[in-house]
Amino acid sequence: MANRWQKYYSGFVETAGLTLDAEYPALFGSRNGFDLLVYPPKASAPGAMVCTVSVQRAAGPLSGAESKQFRKGRKDCNGLTQQGRLVTLSLRNGIKPDALNTLLEDFTQFLQQAGFETICQACGAPGATQGCFAGGRYLHLCPSCLAGMQQQQATQPAKPENPVAGAVGALIGSLAGAVCIILLSQLGYVAAISGLVMGVCAIKGYEMLGGRLSGKGAAISVVIMLLMTYVADRLDWAIVIARELGTDVFTGFRSVGALLEMEAIEGSVYWGNLVMLYLFLLLGMVPTVMAGLRASREAGVIRPLQGAGPQL
Ligand SMILES: [Zn+2]
């Protein structure tokens, strides 16, 4: 773990009494009897963190009025909500260690005074929990739920990948992207949404039929997306040509090259349009592929968060 956010998170270790996980950008620790997890929900925004606790109380969940009362005058707190067992405190983007320390103290004291107690996020049993990483999510688990999940994971064989079926899936998914490109274009738009549809549907298609996404799967999907974007653009022109010249789409498709050479289709318009489509494809494709690869890598990981420990 050595990158841009490491230094930022390390800053909280001493000041806020938290431990930084050895691998993930997540801090954990306990204060006033509450098991705290502090992490950025989006990897792309490492400065925007939340603090979560898994709790219950006899009087029911946190009310809107209580949340408002707590937030009042606290500039480092962007929000306080409860969903199910999880209470989430949203922290000001780029919060400083001192400020986090104060806020966590206030937050846990507030929870204590409001009558909340720690419970397991999975089974709801009261008692000590531990911050865990399970299948791409951060959870507060009791020892028996953590052990159960780890056992299940150990006895479950890793999903095999079938690249051929995956490629078929990516192809089917990319058709949705192609349809989107053509429909939007016929309506007179070149829009970023088509790149997003192409990226998401092709990757999801690969995952659904291929089992899981590996580096190889990502490469296959990317090639399919690049080709399908080109084909969709050609087909879009073919539809226009067929309409203008009163011929069929197939003839139109074949005559795009000739019409370009004759400058009946202006080169700058044709290529400009295609470049735009590819830019939009990149916008949709890159984050989807990255997220897919990360999810596939993390799907099998179930473990408690832990500090780096002594170097042996
Ligand atoms: Zn449990």
mmCIF file of C-alpha atoms and ligand atoms in Angstrom, residues 120-125 141-142 144-145, ligand 1:
data_model
loop_
_atom_site.group_PDB
_atom_site.id
_atom_site.type_symbol
_atom_site.label_atom_id
_atom_site.label_comp_id
_atom_site.label_asym_id
_atom_site.label_seq_id
_atom_site.Cartn_x
_atom_site.Cartn_y
_atom_site.Cartn_z
ATOM 1 C CA CYS A 120 -23.285 -7.089 14.808
ATOM 2 C CA GLN A 121 -24.234 -5.692 11.413
ATOM 3 C CA ALA A 122 -25.015 -9.179 10.049
ATOM 4 C CA CYS A 123 -26.869 -10.997 12.858
ATOM 5 C CA GLY A 124 -27.787 -8.138 15.196
ATOM 6 C CA ALA A 125 -26.269 -9.749 18.298
ATOM 7 C CA LEU A 141 -19.156 -8.222 12.365
ATOM 8 C CA CYS A 142 -19.276 -10.275 15.554
ATOM 9 C CA SER A 144 -19.069 -15.818 14.983
ATOM 10 C CA CYS A 145 -20.404 -14.104 11.827
HETATM 11 ZN ZN ZN B 1 -23.010 -11.614 13.992
#
